Amino acid sequence: MISRVKLRIMQKLLLISFLLAITGCSDKSNPESLVVYTSRQPQLIEPLFEQYTKETGIKIVLLSGDAQQLLERINSEGETTAADLFITVDAGVLWQAAEKGILAQVDSELLDRRIPNYLRDPDNQWFGLSKRLRTIVVNDIGLIESPETYEDLSSEKWKNRLCLRTSQKVYNQSLIASLISNIGEDQAIKVVRGWVNNLSTKVFSSDTLALKAVQAGQCDATIVNSYYLGRLLVDDEGTNLNLVWANQGSTGVHVNISGGGLVRYSKKSEAAINLLEWLTSEWAQEKYAYLNLEYPVVQGTKIHPILESWGSFKEDDLNAKLLGALQRDAVLLARKTNYD
Ligand code: FE
């Protein structure tokens, strides 16, 4: 005969094992799976997560989509969201995520040590995982003098010689935000107005189209994220294009980031932080940057040979948070200067 007490204990044990089965979680730091909402292209991030699963047994479920839609989704799902991490591109988007209150503060000695200050949120809500440098690319054929700064491209010398991507792309909004912060609004207006006056053609919808226009001789210079030139070079295209690190004598080249943060509603925060930290490990940093020809955030990480060929350079160490905080002003400035 089983005593009542024993029966109760058995019932309790059964209940506990049932709860463990449905949550699939026997240890909060080592769950079966983590969910990542990301606007980074899946092929750039899947190989990393496959490796993580191999190393830890933790499966990563990806929900890919447009950054704004993912932000809205997490916001409306609230406590019920499945998202543990939000990974995206552009400092402006990360800033928005923090502003909407969907990210949690993460105190990680490891992240603080590995990621330079200017590439992470001062309140520890998001962390840069790769650097994206927006700089000048010129067609070197028949070019007597190369521009050296973003400001140079606004001078008369470049009349009808400039191609640009639309200001509706957040990359350009972040670049304009950095100008506002570095040289003040009045000077930034002058620079952007100068660019618009110097355009040889309508603005383009992508950095690649702008590069191809330079390559075809439609214009002599443009401003793009360096990895777009890298992609052309990998395919043996774009060999008549030259990269110029902008503003080396002053602020340094404009730096944007891809990055991520812990979703405030995550029920597996310990494990999610582990994953975030793992993304700054040597192996992950090299792979993360390499896959898209971006620059790692952790110093000393090996970089792609194409990036090596571009040499070292001075970076603008403006905190990435400012790029988000000044985004609205940047959009208004673009409108004021008729930069489409
Ligand atoms: Fe891009």
CSV table of N, CA and C and ligand atoms in Angstrom, one decimal, residues 41 89 132 165 169 171 207 225 227-228 231 292, ligand 1:
chain,number,residue,atom,x,y,z
A,41,GLN,N,20.4,39.9,-42.6
A,41,GLN,CA,20.1,38.9,-43.6
A,41,GLN,C,20.4,37.5,-43.1
A,89,VAL,N,20.6,46.0,-37.9
A,89,VAL,CA,21.7,46.8,-38.4
A,89,VAL,C,21.3,48.3,-38.2
A,132,ARG,N,30.4,49.3,-39.5
A,132,ARG,CA,30.1,49.5,-40.9
A,132,ARG,C,30.5,50.9,-41.3
A,165,ARG,N,23.2,57.7,-52.7
A,165,ARG,CA,22.0,57.0,-52.4
A,165,ARG,C,20.9,57.9,-51.8
A,169,LYS,N,17.3,56.2,-46.8
A,169,LYS,CA,18.0,55.1,-46.2
A,169,LYS,C,18.6,55.5,-44.9
A,171,TYR,N,21.2,54.6,-43.4
A,171,TYR,CA,22.6,54.8,-43.4
A,171,TYR,C,23.0,56.3,-43.6
A,207,ASP,N,23.3,51.3,-52.4
A,207,ASP,CA,24.7,51.6,-52.5
A,207,ASP,C,25.3,51.0,-53.7
A,225,ASN,N,28.7,52.3,-47.8
A,225,ASN,CA,29.3,51.4,-46.8
A,225,ASN,C,30.4,50.6,-47.5
A,227,TYR,N,31.5,47.7,-47.3
A,227,TYR,CA,31.3,46.3,-47.6
A,227,TYR,C,30.6,46.1,-49.0
A,228,TYR,N,30.0,47.2,-49.5
A,228,TYR,CA,29.3,47.1,-50.8
A,228,TYR,C,30.4,47.1,-51.9
A,231,ARG,N,32.0,43.6,-51.7
A,231,ARG,CA,31.2,42.6,-52.5
A,231,ARG,C,31.6,42.6,-53.9
A,292,ASN,N,30.1,39.4,-44.2
A,292,ASN,CA,29.5,40.5,-44.9
A,292,ASN,C,30.6,41.6,-45.2
B,1,FE,FE,23.7,47.3,-46.2
